[in-house]
PDB file of C-alpha atoms and ligand atoms in Angstrom:
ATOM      1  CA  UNK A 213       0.000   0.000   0.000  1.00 67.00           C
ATOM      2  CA  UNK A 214       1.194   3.444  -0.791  1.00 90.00           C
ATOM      3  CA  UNK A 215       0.154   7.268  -1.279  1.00 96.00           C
ATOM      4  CA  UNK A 216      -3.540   6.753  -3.472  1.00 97.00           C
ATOM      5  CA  UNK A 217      -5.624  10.040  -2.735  1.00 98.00           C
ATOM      6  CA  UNK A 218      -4.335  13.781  -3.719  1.00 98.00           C
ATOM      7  CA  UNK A 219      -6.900  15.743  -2.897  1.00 98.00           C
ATOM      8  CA  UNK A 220      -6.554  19.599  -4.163  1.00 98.00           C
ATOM      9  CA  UNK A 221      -7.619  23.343  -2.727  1.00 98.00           C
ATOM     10  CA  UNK A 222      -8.780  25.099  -5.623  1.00 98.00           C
ATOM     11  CA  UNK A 223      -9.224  28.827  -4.988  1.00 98.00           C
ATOM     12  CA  UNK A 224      -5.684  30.541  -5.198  1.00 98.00           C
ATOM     13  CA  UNK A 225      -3.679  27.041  -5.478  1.00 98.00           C
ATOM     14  CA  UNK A 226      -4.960  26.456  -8.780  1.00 98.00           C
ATOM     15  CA  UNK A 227      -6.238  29.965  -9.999  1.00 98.00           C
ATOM     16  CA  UNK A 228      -5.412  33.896  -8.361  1.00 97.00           C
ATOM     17  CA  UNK A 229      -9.201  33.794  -6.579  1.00 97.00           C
ATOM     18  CA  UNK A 230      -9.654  37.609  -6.294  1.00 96.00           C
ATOM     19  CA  UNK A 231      -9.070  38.543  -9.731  1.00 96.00           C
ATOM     20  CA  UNK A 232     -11.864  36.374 -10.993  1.00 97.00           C
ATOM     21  CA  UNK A 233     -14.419  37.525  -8.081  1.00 96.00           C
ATOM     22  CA  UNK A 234     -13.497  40.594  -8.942  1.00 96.00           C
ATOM     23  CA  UNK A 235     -13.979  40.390 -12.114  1.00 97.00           C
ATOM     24  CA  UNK A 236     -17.402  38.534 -11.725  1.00 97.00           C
ATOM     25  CA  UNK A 237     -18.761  41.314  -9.811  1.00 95.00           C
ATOM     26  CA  UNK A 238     -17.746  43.900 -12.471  1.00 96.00           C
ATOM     27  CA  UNK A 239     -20.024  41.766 -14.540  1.00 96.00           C
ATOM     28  CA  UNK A 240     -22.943  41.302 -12.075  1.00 96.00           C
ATOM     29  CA  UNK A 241     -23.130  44.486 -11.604  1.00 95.00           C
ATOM     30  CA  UNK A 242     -23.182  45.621 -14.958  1.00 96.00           C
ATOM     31  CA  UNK A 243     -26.163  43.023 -15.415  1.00 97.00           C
ATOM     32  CA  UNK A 244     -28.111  44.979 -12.594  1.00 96.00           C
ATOM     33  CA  UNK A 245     -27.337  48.685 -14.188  1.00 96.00           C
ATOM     34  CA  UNK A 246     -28.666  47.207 -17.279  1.00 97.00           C
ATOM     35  CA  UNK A 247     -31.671  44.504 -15.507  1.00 96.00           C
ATOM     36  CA  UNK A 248     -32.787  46.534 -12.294  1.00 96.00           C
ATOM     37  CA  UNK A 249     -30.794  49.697 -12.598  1.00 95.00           C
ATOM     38  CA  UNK A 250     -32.795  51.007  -9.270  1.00 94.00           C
ATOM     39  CA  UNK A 251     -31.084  48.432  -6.601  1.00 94.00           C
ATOM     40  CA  UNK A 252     -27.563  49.306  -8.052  1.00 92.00           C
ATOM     41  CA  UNK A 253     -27.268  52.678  -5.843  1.00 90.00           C
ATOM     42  CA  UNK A 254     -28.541  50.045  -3.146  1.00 90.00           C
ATOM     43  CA  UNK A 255     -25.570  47.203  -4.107  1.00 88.00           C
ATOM     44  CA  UNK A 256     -23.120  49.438  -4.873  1.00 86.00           C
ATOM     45  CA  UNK A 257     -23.525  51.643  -1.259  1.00 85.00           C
ATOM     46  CA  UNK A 258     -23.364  50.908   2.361  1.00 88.00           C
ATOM     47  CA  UNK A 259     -26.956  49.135   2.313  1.00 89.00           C
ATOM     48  CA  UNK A 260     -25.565  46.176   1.125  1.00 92.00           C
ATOM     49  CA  UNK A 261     -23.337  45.195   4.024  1.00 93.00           C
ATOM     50  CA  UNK A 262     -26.126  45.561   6.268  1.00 94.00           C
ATOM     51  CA  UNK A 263     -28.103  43.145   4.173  1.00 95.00           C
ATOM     52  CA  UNK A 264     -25.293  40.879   4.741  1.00 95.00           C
ATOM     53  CA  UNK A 265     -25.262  41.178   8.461  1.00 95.00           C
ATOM     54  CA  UNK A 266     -28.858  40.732   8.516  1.00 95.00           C
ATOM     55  CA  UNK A 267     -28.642  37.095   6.455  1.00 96.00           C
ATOM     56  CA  UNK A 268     -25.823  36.006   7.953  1.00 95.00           C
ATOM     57  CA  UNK A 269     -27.804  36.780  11.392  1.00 96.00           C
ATOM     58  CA  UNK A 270     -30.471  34.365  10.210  1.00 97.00           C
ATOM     59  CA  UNK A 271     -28.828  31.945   8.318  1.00 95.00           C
ATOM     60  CA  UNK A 272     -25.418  31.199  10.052  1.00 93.00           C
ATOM     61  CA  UNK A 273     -25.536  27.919   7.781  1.00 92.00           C
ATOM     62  CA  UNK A 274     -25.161  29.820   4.911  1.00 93.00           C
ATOM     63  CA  UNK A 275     -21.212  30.723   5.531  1.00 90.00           C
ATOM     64  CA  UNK A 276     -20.593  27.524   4.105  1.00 92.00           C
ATOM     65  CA  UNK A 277     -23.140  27.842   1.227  1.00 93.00           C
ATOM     66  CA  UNK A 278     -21.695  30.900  -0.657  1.00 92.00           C
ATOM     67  CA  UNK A 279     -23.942  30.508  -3.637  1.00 95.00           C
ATOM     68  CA  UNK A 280     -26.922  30.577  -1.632  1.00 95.00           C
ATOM     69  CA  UNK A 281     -26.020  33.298   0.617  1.00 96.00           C
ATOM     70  CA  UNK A 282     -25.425  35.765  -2.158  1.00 96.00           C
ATOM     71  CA  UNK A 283     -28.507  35.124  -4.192  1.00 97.00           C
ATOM     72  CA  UNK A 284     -30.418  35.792  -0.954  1.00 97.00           C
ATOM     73  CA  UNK A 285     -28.262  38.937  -0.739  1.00 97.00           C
ATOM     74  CA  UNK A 286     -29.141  40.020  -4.114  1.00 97.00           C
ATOM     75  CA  UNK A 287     -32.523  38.970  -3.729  1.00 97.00           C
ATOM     76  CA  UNK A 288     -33.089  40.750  -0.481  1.00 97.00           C
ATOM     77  CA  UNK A 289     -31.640  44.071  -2.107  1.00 96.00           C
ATOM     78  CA  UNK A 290     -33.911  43.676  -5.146  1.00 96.00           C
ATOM     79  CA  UNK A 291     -37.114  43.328  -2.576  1.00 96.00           C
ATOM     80  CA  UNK A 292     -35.828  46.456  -0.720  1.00 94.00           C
ATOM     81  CA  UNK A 293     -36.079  48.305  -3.717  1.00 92.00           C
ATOM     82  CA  UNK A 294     -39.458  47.933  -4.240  1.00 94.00           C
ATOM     83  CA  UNK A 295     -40.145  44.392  -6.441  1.00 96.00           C
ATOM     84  CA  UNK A 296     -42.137  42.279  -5.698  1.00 97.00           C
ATOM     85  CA  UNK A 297     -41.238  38.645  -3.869  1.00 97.00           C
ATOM     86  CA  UNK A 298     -41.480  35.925  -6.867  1.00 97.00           C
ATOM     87  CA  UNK A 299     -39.902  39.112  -9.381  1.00 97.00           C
ATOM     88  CA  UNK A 300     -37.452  39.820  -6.805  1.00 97.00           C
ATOM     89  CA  UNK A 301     -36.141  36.125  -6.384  1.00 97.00           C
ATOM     90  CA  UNK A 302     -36.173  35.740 -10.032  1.00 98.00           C
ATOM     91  CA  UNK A 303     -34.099  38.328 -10.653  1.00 98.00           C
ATOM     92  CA  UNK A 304     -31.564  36.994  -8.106  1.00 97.00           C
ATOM     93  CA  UNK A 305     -31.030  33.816  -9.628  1.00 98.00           C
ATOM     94  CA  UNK A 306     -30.595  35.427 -13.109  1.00 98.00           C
ATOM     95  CA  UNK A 307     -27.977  37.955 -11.586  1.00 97.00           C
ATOM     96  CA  UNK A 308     -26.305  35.014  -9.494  1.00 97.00           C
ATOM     97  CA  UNK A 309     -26.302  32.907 -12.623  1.00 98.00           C
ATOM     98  CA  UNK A 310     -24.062  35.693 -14.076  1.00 97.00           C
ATOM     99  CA  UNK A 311     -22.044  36.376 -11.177  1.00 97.00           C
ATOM    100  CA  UNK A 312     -21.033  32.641 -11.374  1.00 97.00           C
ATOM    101  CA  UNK A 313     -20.664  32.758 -14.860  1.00 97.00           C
ATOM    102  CA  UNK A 314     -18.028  34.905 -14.033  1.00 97.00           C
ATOM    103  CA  UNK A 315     -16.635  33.139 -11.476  1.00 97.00           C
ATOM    104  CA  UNK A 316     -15.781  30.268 -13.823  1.00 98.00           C
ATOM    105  CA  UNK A 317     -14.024  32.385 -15.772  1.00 97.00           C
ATOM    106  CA  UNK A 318      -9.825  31.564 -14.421  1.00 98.00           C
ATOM    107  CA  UNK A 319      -6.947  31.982 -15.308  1.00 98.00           C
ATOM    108  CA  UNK A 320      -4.342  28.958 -13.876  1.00 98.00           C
ATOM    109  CA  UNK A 321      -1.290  29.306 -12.282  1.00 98.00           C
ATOM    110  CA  UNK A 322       1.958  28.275 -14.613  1.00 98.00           C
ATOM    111  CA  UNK A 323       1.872  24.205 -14.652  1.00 98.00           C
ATOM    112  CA  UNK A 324      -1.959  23.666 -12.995  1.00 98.00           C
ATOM    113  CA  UNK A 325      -3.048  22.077 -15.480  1.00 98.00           C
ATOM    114  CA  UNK A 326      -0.193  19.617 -16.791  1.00 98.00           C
ATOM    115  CA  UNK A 327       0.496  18.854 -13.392  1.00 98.00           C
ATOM    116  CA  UNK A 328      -3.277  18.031 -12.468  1.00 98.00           C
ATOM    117  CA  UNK A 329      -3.120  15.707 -15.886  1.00 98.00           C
ATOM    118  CA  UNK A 330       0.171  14.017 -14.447  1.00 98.00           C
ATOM    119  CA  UNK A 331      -0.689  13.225 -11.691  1.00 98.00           C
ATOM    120  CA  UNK A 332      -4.130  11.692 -12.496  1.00 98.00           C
ATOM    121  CA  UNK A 333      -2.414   9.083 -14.527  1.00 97.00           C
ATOM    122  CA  UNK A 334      -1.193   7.720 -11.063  1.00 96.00           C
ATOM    123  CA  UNK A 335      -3.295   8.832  -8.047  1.00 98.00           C
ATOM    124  CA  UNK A 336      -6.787   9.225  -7.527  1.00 98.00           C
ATOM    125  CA  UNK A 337      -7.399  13.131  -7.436  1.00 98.00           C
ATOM    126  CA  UNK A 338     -10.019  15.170  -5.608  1.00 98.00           C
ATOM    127  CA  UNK A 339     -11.379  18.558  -5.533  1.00 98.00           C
ATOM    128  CA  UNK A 340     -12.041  20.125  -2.243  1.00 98.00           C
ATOM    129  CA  UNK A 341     -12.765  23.900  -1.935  1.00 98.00           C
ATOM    130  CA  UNK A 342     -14.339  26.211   0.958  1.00 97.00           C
ATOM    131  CA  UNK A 343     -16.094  28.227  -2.176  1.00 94.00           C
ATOM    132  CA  UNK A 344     -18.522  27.678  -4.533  1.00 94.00           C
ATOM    133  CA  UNK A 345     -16.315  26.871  -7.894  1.00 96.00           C
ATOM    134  CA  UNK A 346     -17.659  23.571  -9.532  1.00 97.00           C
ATOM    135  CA  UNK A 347     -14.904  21.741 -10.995  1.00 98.00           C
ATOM    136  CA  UNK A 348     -17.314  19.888 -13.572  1.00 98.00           C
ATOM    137  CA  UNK A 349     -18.343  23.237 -14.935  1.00 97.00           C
ATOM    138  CA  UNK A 350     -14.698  23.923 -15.375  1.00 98.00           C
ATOM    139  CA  UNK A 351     -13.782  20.553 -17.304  1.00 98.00           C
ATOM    140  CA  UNK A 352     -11.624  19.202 -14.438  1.00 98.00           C
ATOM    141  CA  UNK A 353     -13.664  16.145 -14.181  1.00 98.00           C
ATOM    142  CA  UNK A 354     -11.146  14.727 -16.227  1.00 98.00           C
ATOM    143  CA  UNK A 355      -8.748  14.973 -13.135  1.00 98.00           C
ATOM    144  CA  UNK A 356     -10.857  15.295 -10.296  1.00 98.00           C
ATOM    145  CA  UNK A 357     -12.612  11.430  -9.657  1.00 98.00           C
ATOM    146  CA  UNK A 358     -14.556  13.724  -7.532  1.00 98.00           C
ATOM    147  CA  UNK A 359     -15.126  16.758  -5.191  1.00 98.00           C
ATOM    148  CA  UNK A 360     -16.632  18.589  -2.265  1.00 98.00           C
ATOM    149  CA  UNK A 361     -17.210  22.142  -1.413  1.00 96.00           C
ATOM    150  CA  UNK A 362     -18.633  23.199   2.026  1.00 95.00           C
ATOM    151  CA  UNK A 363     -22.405  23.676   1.323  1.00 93.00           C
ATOM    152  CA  UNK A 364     -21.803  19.957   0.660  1.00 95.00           C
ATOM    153  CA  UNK A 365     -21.038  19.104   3.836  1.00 96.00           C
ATOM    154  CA  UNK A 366     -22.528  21.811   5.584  1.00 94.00           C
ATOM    155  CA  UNK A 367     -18.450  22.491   7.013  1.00 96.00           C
ATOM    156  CA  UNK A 368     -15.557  24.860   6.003  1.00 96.00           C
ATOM    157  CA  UNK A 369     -12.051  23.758   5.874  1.00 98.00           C
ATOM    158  CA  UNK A 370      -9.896  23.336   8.254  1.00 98.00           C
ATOM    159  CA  UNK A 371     -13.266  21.029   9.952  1.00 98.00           C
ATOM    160  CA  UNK A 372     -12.242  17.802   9.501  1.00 98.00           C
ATOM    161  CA  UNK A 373     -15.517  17.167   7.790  1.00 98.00           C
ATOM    162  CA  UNK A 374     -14.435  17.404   4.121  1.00 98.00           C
ATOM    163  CA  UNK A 375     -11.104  16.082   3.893  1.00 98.00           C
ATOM    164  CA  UNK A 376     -13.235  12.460   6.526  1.00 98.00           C
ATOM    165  CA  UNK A 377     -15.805  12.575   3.388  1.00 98.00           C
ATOM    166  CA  UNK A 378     -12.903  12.500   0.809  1.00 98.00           C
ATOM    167  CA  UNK A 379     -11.092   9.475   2.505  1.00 98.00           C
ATOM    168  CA  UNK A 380     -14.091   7.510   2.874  1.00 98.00           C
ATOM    169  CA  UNK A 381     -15.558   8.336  -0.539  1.00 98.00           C
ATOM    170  CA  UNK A 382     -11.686   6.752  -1.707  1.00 98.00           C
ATOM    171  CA  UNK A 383     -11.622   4.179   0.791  1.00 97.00           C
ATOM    172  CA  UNK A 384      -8.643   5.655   1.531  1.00 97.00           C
ATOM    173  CA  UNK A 385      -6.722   5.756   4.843  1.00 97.00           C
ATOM    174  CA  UNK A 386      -5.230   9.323   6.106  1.00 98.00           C
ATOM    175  CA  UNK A 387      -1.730   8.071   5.772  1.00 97.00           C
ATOM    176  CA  UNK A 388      -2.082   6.830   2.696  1.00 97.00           C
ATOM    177  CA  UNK A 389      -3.706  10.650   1.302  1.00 98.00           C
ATOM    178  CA  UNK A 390      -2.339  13.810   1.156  1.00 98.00           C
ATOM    179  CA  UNK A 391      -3.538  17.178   0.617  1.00 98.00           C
ATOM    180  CA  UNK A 392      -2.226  20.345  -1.648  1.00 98.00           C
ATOM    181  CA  UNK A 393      -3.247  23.691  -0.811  1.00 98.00           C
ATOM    182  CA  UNK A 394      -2.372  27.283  -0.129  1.00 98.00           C
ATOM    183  CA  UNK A 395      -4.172  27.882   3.038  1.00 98.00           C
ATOM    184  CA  UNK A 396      -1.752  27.271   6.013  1.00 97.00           C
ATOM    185  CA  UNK A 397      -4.565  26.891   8.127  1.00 97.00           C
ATOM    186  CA  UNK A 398      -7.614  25.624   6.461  1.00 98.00           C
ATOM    187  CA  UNK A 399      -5.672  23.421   4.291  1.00 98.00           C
ATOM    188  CA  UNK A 400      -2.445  22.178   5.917  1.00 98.00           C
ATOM    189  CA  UNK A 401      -4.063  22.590   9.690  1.00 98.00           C
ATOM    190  CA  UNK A 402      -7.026  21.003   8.496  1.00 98.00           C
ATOM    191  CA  UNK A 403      -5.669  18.078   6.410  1.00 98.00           C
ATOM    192  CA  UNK A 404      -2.769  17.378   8.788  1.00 98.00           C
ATOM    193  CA  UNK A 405      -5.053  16.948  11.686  1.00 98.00           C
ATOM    194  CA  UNK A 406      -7.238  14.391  10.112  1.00 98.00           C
ATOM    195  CA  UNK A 407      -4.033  12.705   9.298  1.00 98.00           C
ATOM    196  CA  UNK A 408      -2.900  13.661   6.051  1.00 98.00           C
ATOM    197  CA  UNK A 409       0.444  14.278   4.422  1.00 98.00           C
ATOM    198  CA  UNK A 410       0.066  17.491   2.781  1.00 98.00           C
ATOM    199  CA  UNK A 411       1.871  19.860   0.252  1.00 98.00           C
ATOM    200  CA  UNK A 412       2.088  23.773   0.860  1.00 98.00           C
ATOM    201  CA  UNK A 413       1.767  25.537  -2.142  1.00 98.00           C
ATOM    202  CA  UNK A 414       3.490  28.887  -0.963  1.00 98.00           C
ATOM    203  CA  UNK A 415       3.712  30.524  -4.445  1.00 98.00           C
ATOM    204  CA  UNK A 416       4.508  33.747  -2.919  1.00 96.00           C
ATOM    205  CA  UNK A 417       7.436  32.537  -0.843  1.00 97.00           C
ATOM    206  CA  UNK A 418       6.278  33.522   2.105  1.00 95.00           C
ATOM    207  CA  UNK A 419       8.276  33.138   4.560  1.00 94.00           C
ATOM    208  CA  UNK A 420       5.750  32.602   8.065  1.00 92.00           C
ATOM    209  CA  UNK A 421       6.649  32.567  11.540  1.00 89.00           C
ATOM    210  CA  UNK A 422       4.907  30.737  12.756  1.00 88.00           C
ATOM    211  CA  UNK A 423       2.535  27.588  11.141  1.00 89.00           C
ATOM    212  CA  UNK A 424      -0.517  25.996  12.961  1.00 90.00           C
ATOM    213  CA  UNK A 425       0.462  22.172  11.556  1.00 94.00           C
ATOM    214  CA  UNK A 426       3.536  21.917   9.454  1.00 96.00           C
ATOM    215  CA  UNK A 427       3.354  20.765   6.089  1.00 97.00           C
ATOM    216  CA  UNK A 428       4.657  17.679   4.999  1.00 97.00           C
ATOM    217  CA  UNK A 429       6.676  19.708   2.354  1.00 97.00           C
ATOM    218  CA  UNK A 430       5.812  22.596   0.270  1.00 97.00           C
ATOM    219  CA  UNK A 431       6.744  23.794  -2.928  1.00 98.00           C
ATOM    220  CA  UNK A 432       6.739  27.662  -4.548  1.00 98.00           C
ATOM    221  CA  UNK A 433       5.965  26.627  -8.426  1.00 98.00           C
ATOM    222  CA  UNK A 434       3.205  24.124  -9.246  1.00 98.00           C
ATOM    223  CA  UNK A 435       5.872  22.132 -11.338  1.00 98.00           C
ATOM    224  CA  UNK A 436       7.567  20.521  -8.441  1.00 98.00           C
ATOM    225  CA  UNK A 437       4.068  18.851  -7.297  1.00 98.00           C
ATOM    226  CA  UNK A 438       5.360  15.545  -9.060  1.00 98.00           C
ATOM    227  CA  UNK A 439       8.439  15.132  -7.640  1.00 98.00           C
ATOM    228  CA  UNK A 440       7.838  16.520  -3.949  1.00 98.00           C
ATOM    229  CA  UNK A 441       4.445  13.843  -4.168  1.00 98.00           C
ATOM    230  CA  UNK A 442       6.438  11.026  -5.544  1.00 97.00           C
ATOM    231  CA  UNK A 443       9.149  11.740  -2.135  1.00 97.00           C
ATOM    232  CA  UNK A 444       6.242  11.171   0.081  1.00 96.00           C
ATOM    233  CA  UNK A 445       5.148   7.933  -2.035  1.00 96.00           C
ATOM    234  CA  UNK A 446       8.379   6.512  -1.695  1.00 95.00           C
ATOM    235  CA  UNK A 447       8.848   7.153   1.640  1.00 93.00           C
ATOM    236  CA  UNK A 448       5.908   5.285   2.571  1.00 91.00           C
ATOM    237  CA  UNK A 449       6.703   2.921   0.211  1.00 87.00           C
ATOM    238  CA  UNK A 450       9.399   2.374   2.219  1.00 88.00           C
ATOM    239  CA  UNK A 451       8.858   2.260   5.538  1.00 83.00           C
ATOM    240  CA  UNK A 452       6.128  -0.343   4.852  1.00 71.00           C
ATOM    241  CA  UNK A 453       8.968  -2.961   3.797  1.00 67.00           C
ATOM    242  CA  UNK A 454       9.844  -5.068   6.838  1.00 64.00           C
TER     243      UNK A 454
HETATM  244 MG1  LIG B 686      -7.289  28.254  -1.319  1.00 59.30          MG
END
């Protein structure tokens, strides 16, 4: 037995995250100028954190549901302005269906993508993510066997929730699994406390003081994924021979 389950961050270890939000939000709100032009003042202003506060008050659950928290948002907004319920929440969904148009619109990091196609041919790879990307939307089914986000599992990163419905959806023990991400704490905290090997992918070189877990190893350009994976495989490959 040796290393079978890489399971992958997405948001800013695969793809720069806040470019394509922001971007997506250039282009929602574009869609309400043009679709609803009287709740932009009302999106674009103060109002619309304290519509956030308010849903977020009510629906706690919905921090780990990111699609469905901002369609109610936009919904909410629309009603405020003077719609009426069933036009108001159609209207959301339309503008959310644009927003995540958007937000399926990335750019990868250098090597994502050859690296993601290496290292399918020998492990089984996952998708897990804390936001509400959909790696089938973006073609990455052909890598990922398959993924969660948190609305799935009602849980954000680092709660060991995800990474526990990863290993038993593999079959996989911890050891035997390793996660990649970007996020010292909701990835390597999170994955190393379930029991996972993981990979820090530090591509700013940061240089920390102080880390909640350690990583296993980390690396600073996607391309050395293979090789710092395959040390780990071996190692265990190793210390399983008597
Ligand atoms: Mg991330």
């Amino acid at each position: 037995m040796s290393l079978r389950l890489v399971t992958f961050d997405l948001d800013n270890t695969l793809w720069d995250v806040d470019t394509v939000i922001r971007r997506a939000e250039q282009t929602l709100r574009s869609w309400l100028r043009e679709n609803v032009p009287e709740v932009v003042a009302l999106y674009e202003g103060e109002g619309i954190a304290h519509i956030r506060r308010q849903v977020m008050a009510e629906h706690p659950e919905l921090l780990h549901d990111l699609s469905r928290l901002r369609t109610e948002i936009i919904r909410r907004a629309i009603e405020a302005t003077g719609r009426s319920g069933p036009e108001s929440r159609a209207l959301a969904h339309q503008a959310f269906d644009v927003f995540y148009e958007g937000r399926h619109q990335v750019h990868y990091f250098e090597h994502a993508l050859e690296v993601l196609e290496e290292l399918a041919g020998s492990y089984t790879l996952a998708a897990l993510t804390n936001g509400n990307a959909d790696f089938k939307r973006l073609g990455l089914d052909r890598f990922f066997s398959f993924g969660y986000c948190s609305a799935d599992v009602g849980a954000s990163k680092p709660a060991p929730d995800m990474f526990q419905a990863a290993l038993k959806q593999a079959g996989v023990e911890p050891h035997l699994a390793l996660h990649v991400g970007d996020h010292l704490h909701d990835d390597i905290h999170g994955a190393g406390s379930v029991g996972m090997h993981t990979v820090w992918v530090n591509l700013a070189e940061e240089e920390p003081e102080e880390m909640p877990t350690e990583p296993t190893t980390s690396v600073t350009s996607l391309d050395q994924l293979p090789d710092e994976i395959d040390t780990i495989r071996r190692g265990l490959a190793a210390a399983r021979k008597p």
